[in-house]
Short mmCIF file of C-alpha atoms in Angstrom, two decimals:
data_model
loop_
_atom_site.label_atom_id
_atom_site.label_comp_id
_atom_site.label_asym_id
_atom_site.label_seq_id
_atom_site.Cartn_x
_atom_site.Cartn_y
_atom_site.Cartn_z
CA UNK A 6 -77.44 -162.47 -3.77
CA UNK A 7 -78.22 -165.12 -1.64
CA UNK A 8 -81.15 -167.51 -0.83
CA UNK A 9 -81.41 -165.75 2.96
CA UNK A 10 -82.07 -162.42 1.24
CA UNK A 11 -84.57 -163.67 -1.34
CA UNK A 12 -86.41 -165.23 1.49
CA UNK A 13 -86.47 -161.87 3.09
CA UNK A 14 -87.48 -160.06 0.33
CA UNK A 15 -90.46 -162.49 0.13
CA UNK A 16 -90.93 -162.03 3.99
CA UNK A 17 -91.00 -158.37 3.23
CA UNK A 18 -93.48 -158.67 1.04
CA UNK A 19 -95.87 -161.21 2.56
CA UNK A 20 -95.80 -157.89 5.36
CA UNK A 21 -96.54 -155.45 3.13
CA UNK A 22 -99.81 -157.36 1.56
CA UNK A 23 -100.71 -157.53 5.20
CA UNK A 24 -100.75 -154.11 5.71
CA UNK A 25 -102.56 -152.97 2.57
CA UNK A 26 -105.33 -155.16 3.59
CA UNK A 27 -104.60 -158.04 1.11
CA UNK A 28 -104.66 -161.61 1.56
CA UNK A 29 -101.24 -161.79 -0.43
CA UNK A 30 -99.62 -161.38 -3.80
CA UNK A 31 -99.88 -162.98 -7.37
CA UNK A 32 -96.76 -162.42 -8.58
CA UNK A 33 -96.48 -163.31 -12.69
CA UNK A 34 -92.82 -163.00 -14.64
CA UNK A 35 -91.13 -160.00 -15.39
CA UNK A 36 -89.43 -157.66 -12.76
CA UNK A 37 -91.13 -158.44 -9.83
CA UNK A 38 -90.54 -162.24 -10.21
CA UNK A 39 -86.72 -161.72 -10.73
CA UNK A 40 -86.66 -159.37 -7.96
CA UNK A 41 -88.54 -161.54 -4.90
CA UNK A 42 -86.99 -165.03 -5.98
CA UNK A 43 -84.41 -164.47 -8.85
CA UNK A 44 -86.49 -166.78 -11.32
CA UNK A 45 -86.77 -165.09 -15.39
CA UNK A 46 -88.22 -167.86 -16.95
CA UNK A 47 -86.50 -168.44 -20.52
CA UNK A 48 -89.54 -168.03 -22.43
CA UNK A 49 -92.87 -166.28 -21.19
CA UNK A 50 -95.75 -168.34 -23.35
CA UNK A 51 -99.09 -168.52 -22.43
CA UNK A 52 -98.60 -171.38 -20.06
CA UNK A 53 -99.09 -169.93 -16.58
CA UNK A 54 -96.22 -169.39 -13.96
CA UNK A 55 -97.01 -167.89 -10.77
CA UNK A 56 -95.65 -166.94 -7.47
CA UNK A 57 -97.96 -166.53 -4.28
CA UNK A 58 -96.80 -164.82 -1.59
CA UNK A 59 -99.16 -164.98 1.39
CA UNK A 60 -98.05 -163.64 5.27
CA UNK A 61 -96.99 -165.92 7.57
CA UNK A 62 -96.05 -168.99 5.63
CA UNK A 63 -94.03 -170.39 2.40
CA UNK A 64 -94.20 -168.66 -0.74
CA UNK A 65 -94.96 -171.31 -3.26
CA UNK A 66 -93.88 -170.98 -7.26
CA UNK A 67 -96.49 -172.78 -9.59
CA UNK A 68 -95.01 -173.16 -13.45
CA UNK A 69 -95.59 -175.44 -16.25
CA UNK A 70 -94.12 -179.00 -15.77
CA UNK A 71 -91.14 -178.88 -18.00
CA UNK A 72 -90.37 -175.47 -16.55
CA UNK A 73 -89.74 -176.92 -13.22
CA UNK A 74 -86.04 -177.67 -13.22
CA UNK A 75 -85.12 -174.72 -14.39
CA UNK A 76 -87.12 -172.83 -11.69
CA UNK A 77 -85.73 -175.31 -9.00
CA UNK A 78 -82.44 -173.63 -10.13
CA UNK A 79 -83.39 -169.93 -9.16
CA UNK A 80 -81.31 -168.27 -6.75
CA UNK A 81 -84.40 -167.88 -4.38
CA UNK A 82 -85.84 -171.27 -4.66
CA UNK A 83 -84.88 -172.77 -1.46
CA UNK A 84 -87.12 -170.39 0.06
CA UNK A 85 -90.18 -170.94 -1.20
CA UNK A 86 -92.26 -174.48 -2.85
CA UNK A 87 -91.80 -174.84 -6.34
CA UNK A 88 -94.95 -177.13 -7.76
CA UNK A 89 -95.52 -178.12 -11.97
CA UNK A 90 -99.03 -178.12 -13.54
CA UNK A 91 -98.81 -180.32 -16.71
CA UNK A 92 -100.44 -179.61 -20.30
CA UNK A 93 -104.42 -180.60 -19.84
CA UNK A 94 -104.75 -179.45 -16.38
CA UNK A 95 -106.02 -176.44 -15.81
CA UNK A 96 -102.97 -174.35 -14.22
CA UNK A 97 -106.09 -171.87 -12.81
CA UNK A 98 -107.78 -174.54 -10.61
CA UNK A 99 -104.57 -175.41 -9.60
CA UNK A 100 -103.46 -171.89 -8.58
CA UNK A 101 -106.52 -171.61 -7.33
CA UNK A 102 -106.25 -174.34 -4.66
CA UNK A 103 -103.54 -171.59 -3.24
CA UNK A 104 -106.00 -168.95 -3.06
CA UNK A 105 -108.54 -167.46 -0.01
CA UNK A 106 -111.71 -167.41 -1.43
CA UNK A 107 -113.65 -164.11 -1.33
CA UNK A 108 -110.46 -162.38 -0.39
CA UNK A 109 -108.53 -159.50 -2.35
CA UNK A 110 -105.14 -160.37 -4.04
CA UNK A 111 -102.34 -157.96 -5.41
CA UNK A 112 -101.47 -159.04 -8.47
CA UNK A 113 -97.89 -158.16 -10.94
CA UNK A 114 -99.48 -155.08 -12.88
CA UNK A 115 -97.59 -156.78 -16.22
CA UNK A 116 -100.26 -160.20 -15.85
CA UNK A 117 -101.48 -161.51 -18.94
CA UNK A 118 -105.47 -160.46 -18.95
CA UNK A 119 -105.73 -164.12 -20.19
CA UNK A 120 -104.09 -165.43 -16.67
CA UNK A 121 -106.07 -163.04 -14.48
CA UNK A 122 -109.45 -163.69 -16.01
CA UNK A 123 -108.93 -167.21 -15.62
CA UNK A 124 -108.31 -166.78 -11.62
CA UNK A 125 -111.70 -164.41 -11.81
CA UNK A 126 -113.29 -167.19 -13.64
CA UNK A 127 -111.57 -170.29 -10.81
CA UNK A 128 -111.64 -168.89 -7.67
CA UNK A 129 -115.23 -167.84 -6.12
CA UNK A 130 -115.42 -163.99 -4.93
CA UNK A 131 -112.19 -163.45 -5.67
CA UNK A 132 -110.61 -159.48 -6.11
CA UNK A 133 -107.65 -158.02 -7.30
CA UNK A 134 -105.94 -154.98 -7.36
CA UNK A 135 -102.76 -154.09 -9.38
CA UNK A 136 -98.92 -154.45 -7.60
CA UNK A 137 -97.91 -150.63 -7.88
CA UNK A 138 -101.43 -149.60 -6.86
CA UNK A 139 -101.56 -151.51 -4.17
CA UNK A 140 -97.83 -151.86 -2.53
CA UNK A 141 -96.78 -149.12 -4.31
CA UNK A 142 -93.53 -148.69 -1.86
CA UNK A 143 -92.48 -152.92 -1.94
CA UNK A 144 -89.10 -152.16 -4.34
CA UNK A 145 -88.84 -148.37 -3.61
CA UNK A 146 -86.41 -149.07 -0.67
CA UNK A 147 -83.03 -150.47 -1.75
CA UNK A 148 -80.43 -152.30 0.46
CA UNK A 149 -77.07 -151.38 0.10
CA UNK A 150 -76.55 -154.45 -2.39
CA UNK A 151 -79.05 -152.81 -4.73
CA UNK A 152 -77.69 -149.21 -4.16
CA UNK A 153 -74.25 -150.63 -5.44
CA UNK A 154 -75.56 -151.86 -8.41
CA UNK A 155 -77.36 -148.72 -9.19
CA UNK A 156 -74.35 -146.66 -8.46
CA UNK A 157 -72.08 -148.97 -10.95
CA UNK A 158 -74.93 -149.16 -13.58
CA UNK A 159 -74.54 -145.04 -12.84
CA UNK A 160 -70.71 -145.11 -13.10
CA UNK A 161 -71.40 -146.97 -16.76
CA UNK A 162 -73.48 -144.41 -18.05
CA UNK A 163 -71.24 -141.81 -16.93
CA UNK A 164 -67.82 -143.41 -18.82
CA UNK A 165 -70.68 -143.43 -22.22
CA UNK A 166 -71.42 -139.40 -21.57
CA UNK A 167 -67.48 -138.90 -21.42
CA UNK A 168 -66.91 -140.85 -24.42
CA UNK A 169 -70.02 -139.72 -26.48
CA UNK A 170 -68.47 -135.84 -26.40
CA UNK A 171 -65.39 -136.82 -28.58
CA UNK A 172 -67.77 -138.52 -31.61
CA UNK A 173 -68.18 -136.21 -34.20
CA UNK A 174 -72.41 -134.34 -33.72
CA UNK A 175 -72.46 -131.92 -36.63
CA UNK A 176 -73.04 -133.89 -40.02
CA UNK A 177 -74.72 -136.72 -38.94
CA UNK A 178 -77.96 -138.22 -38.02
CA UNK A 179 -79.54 -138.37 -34.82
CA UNK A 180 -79.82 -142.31 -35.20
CA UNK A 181 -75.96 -142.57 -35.94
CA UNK A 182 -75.49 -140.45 -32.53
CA UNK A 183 -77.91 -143.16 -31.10
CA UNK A 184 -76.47 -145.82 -32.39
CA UNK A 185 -72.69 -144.94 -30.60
CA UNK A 186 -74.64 -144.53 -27.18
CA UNK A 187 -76.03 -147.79 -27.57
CA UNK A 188 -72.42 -149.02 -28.40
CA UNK A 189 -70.78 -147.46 -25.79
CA UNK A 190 -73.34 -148.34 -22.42
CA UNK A 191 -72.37 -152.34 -23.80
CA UNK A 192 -69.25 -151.56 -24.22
CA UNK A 193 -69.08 -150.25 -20.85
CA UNK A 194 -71.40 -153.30 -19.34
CA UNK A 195 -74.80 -153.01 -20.03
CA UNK A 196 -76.21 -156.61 -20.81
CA UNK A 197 -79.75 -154.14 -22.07
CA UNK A 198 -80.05 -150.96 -23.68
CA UNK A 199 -83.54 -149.46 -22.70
CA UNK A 200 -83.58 -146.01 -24.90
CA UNK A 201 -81.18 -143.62 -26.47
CA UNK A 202 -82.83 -140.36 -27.10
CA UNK A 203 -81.08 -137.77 -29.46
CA UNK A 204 -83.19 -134.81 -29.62
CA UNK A 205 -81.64 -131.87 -31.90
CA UNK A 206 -82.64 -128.51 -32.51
CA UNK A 207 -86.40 -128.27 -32.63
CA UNK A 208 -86.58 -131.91 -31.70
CA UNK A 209 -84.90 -131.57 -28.36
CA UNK A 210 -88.42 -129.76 -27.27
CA UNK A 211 -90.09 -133.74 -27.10
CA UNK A 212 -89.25 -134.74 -24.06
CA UNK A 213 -89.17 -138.40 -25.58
CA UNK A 214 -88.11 -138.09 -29.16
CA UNK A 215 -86.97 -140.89 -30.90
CA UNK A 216 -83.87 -140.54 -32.39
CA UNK A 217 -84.57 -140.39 -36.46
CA UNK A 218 -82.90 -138.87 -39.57
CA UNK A 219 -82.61 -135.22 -38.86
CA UNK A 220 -79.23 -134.32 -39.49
CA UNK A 221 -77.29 -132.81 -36.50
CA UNK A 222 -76.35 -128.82 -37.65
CA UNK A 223 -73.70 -126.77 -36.65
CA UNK A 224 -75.91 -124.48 -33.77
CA UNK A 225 -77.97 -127.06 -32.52
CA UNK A 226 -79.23 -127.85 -29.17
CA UNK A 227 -78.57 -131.60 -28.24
CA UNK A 228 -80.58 -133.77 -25.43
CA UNK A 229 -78.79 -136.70 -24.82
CA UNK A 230 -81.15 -139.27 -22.49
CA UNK A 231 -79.95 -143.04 -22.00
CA UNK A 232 -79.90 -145.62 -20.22
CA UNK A 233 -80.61 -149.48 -19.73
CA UNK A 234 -79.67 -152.13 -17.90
CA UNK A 235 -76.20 -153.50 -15.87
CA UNK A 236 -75.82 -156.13 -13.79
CA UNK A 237 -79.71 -156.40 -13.40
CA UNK A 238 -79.91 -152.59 -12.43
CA UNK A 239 -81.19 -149.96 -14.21
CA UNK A 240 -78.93 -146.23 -15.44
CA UNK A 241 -80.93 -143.42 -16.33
CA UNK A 242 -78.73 -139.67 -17.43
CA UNK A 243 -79.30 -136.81 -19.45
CA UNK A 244 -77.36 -134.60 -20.23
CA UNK A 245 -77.39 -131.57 -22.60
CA UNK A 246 -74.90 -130.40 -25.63
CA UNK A 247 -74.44 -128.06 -27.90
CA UNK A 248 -72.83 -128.26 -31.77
CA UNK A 249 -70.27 -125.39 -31.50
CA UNK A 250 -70.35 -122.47 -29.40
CA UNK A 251 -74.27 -121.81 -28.08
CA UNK A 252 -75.74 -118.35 -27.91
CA UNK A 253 -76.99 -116.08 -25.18
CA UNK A 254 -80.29 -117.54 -24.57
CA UNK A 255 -79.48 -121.31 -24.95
CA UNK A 256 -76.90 -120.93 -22.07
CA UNK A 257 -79.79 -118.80 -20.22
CA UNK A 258 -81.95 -121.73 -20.41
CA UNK A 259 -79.75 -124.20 -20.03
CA UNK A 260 -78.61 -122.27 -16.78
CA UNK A 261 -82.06 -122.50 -15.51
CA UNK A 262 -82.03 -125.68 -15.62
CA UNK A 263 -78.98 -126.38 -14.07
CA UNK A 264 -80.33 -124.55 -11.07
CA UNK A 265 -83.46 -126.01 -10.71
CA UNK A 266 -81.51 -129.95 -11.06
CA UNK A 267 -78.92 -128.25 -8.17
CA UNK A 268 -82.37 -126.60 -6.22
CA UNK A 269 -84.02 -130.50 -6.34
CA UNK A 270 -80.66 -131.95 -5.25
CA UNK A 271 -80.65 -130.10 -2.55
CA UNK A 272 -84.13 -131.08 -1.23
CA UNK A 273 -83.74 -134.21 -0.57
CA UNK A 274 -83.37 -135.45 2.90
CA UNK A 275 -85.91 -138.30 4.45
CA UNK A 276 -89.31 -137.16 5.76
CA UNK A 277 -89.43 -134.59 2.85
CA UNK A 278 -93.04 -135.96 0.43
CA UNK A 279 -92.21 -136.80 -2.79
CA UNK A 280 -94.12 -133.84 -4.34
CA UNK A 281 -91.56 -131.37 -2.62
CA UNK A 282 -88.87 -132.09 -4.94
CA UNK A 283 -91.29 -131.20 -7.67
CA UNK A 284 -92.00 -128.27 -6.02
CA UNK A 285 -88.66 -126.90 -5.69
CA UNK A 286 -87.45 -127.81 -9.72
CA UNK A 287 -90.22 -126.43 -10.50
CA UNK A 288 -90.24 -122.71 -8.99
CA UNK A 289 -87.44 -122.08 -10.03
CA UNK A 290 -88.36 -122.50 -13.46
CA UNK A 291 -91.80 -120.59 -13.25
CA UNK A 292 -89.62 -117.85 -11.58
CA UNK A 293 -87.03 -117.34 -14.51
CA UNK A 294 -90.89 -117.36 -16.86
CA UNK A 295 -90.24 -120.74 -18.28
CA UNK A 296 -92.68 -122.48 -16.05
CA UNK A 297 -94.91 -123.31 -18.83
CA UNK A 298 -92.34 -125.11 -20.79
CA UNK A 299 -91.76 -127.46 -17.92
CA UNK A 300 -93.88 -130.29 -19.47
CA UNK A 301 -93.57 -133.29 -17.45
CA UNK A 302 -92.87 -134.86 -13.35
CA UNK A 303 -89.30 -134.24 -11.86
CA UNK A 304 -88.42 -137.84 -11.07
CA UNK A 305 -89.32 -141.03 -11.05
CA UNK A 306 -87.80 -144.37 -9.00
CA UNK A 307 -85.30 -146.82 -10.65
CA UNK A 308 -84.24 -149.90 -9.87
CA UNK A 309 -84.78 -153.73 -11.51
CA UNK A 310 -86.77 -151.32 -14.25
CA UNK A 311 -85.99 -147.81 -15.24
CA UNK A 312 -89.32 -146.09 -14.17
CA UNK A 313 -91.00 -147.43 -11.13
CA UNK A 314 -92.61 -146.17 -7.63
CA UNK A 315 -91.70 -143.58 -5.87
CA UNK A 316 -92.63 -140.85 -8.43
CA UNK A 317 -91.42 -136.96 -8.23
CA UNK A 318 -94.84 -135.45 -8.84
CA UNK A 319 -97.30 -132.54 -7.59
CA UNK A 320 -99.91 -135.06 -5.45
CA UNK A 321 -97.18 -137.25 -4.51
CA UNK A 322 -97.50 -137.22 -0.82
CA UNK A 323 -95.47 -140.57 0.46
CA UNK A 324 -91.98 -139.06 2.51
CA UNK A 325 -88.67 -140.11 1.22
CA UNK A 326 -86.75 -142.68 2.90
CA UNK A 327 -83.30 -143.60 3.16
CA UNK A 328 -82.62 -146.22 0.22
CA UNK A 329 -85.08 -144.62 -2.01
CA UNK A 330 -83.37 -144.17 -5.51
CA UNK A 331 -84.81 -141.98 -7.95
CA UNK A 332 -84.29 -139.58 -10.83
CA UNK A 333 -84.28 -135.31 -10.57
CA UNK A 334 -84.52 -134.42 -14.19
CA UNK A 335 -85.87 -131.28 -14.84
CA UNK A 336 -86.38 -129.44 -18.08
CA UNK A 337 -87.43 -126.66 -20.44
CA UNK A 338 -88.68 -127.08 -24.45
CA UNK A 339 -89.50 -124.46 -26.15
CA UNK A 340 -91.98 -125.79 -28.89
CA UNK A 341 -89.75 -125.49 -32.81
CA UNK A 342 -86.70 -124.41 -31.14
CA UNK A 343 -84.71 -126.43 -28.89
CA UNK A 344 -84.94 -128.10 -25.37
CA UNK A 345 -82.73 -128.92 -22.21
CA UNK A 346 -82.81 -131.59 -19.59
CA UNK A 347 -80.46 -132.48 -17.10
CA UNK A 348 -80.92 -135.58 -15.29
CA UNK A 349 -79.16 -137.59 -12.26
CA UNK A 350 -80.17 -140.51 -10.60
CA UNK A 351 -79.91 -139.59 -6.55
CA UNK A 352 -80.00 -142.08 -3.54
CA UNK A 353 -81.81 -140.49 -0.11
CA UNK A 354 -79.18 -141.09 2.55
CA UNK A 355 -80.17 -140.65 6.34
CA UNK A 356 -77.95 -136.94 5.61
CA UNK A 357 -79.60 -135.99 2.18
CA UNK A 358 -78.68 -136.68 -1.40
CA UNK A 359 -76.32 -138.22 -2.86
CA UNK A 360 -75.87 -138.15 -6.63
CA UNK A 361 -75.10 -141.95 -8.42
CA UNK A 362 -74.39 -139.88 -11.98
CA UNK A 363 -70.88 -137.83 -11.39
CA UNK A 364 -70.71 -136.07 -14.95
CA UNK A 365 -70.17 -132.63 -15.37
CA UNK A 366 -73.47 -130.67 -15.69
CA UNK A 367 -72.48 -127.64 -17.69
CA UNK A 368 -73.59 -127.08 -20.80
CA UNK A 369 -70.64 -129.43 -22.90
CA UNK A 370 -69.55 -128.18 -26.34
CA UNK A 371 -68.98 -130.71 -28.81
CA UNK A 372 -68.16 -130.90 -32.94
#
């Protein structure tokens, strides 16, 4: 990316306080940071590194002395001021010297309570209210830069699903299982792996199992969830297997599934609220008598992180836009027995949705 779109990303922002009635945004490391001005500091200590975004005028970076060169080196610098606080000063009064008194600030929802209770303590009058509370929306809209990288860190996790079916299920752990996921999303060019869920037989009915040592039986439901990051971008699948040939009732549910994931596809289209997609996954499983066993939302966003605004939810009530990016995953556990997710990540286009995961959805037979 370069500097011009950092500095509109910041511009962006500096808007988007504006219009929730803040005086800016206190932006500390982790995603956020990356995402405005492309700084990840090496290390995150408790020395305090900041970025304040206010509308109307320069963001400025503050970070620890020694820390400066490296931040002078972020891809977004040139748009913003980059100033050092050095060990004995108090990095809060300087921040502070940045700050409106008696006004409200966003602020990264990931802060250190030792940073943020310093500002409280520094700057007279001061408020705060957390990032995703407050600008809920400021990442939920990609650019067609970001919807590429989703879409290849989509393509990745795809090539693992296809590879995954040929290793050998029956036999062996859930953690060995995990373990070849993991493999295969570096091998295909993740630089992180987030989570590899292996959920089999009565496992597969927690939604977020961990993988552990159950051994994988012939007859066993298998929910395969991963994902991580590529290229900065997060991939997010399931998909669901069985060991050997599945009876009546697992390819009943599984089927139900299937639909409701096809029903939510099919919902999206911009001006639709959020809580609509919800809706729709979830009728069709109450209407089949599994609605009970439908545990948990229908989506959530992804982008620089896995899970992030806007969320597929009952009370959900923000419209989808084009360049929202999001997950449709669906499912049904039935408590001891087995469970069944399917899961996509899905762009809104200005003509509906369009799916970033291309893997085939029918229940997949494997050893």
């Amino acid at each position: 990316m370069a500097q011009d779109d950092y500095a509109r990303r910041m511009e962006r922002a500096g808007l988007a306080a504006a219009q929730a009635g803040l005086a800016g945004l206190i932006v500390a490391p982790g995603p956020d940071l990356v995402w405005l001005c492309g700084y990840r500091p090496t290390a995150v200590t408790e020395r305090l590194t900041a970025l304040v975004i206010e509308p109307g005028r320069a963001a400025r970076l503050l970070v620890p002395v020694l820390e400066r060169p490296d931040a002078e080196r972020a891809p977004g610098a040139g748009a913003l001021e980059v100033a050092g606080w050095s060990d004995g000063a108090d990095p809060y009064v300087e921040l502070g010297k940045w700050l409106a008194p008696h006004r409200r600030y966003g602020v990264s929802d990931g802060m250190w309570a030792l940073h943020l209770l310093g500002l409280q303590r520094t700057v007279p009058g001061g408020g705060y209210a957390a990032l995703t509370e407050a600008v809920p929306m400021l990442r939920a809209v990609k650019d067609a830069y970001e919807v590429a990288r989703l879409a290849a860190a989509g393509a990745a996790a795809d090539a693992t699903y296809e590879d995954i079916l040929g290793v050998r299920f029956g036999g062996r752990r859930e953690s060995d299982v995990a373990a070849d996921l993991a493999r295969l999303l570096v091998e295909h060019g993740h630089s992180q792996v987030d989570f590899t869920v292996v959920g089999s037989g009565p496992n597969g009915a927690n939604p977020h199992h961990e993988a552990g040592d159950r051994v994988i039986e012939d007859g066993d439901m298998v929910v395969l969830d991963f994902g991580g990051l590529k290229d900065g971008y997060g991939s997010d699948t399931t998909r669901t297997v069985h060991v050997g040939e599945p009876g009546a009732e697992e390819r009943k549910v599984h089927g139900i599934v299937r639909e409701a994931q096809q029903a939510a596809f099919e919902a999206v289209r911009p001006g639709i609220a959020c809580q609509e997609i919800d809706r729709v996954a979830r009728r069709v499983i109450k209407a089949a008598g599994y609605g009970e066993y439908f545990i948990h939302r229908t989506g959530h966003g992804i982008g620089v992180t896995t899970h992030e605004p806007p969320y597929m939810v009952e009370g959900e009530h923000l419209p989808l836009v084009p360049g929202m990016c999001f997950s449709i995953e669906p499912g049904i556990y039935l408590p001891g027995r087995f469970g069944v997710r399917i899961e996509d990540i899905v762009v809104c286009t200005e003509s509906g949705g369009l799916r970033l995961n291309g893997t085939e959805r029918a229940l997949a037979v494997v050893a």
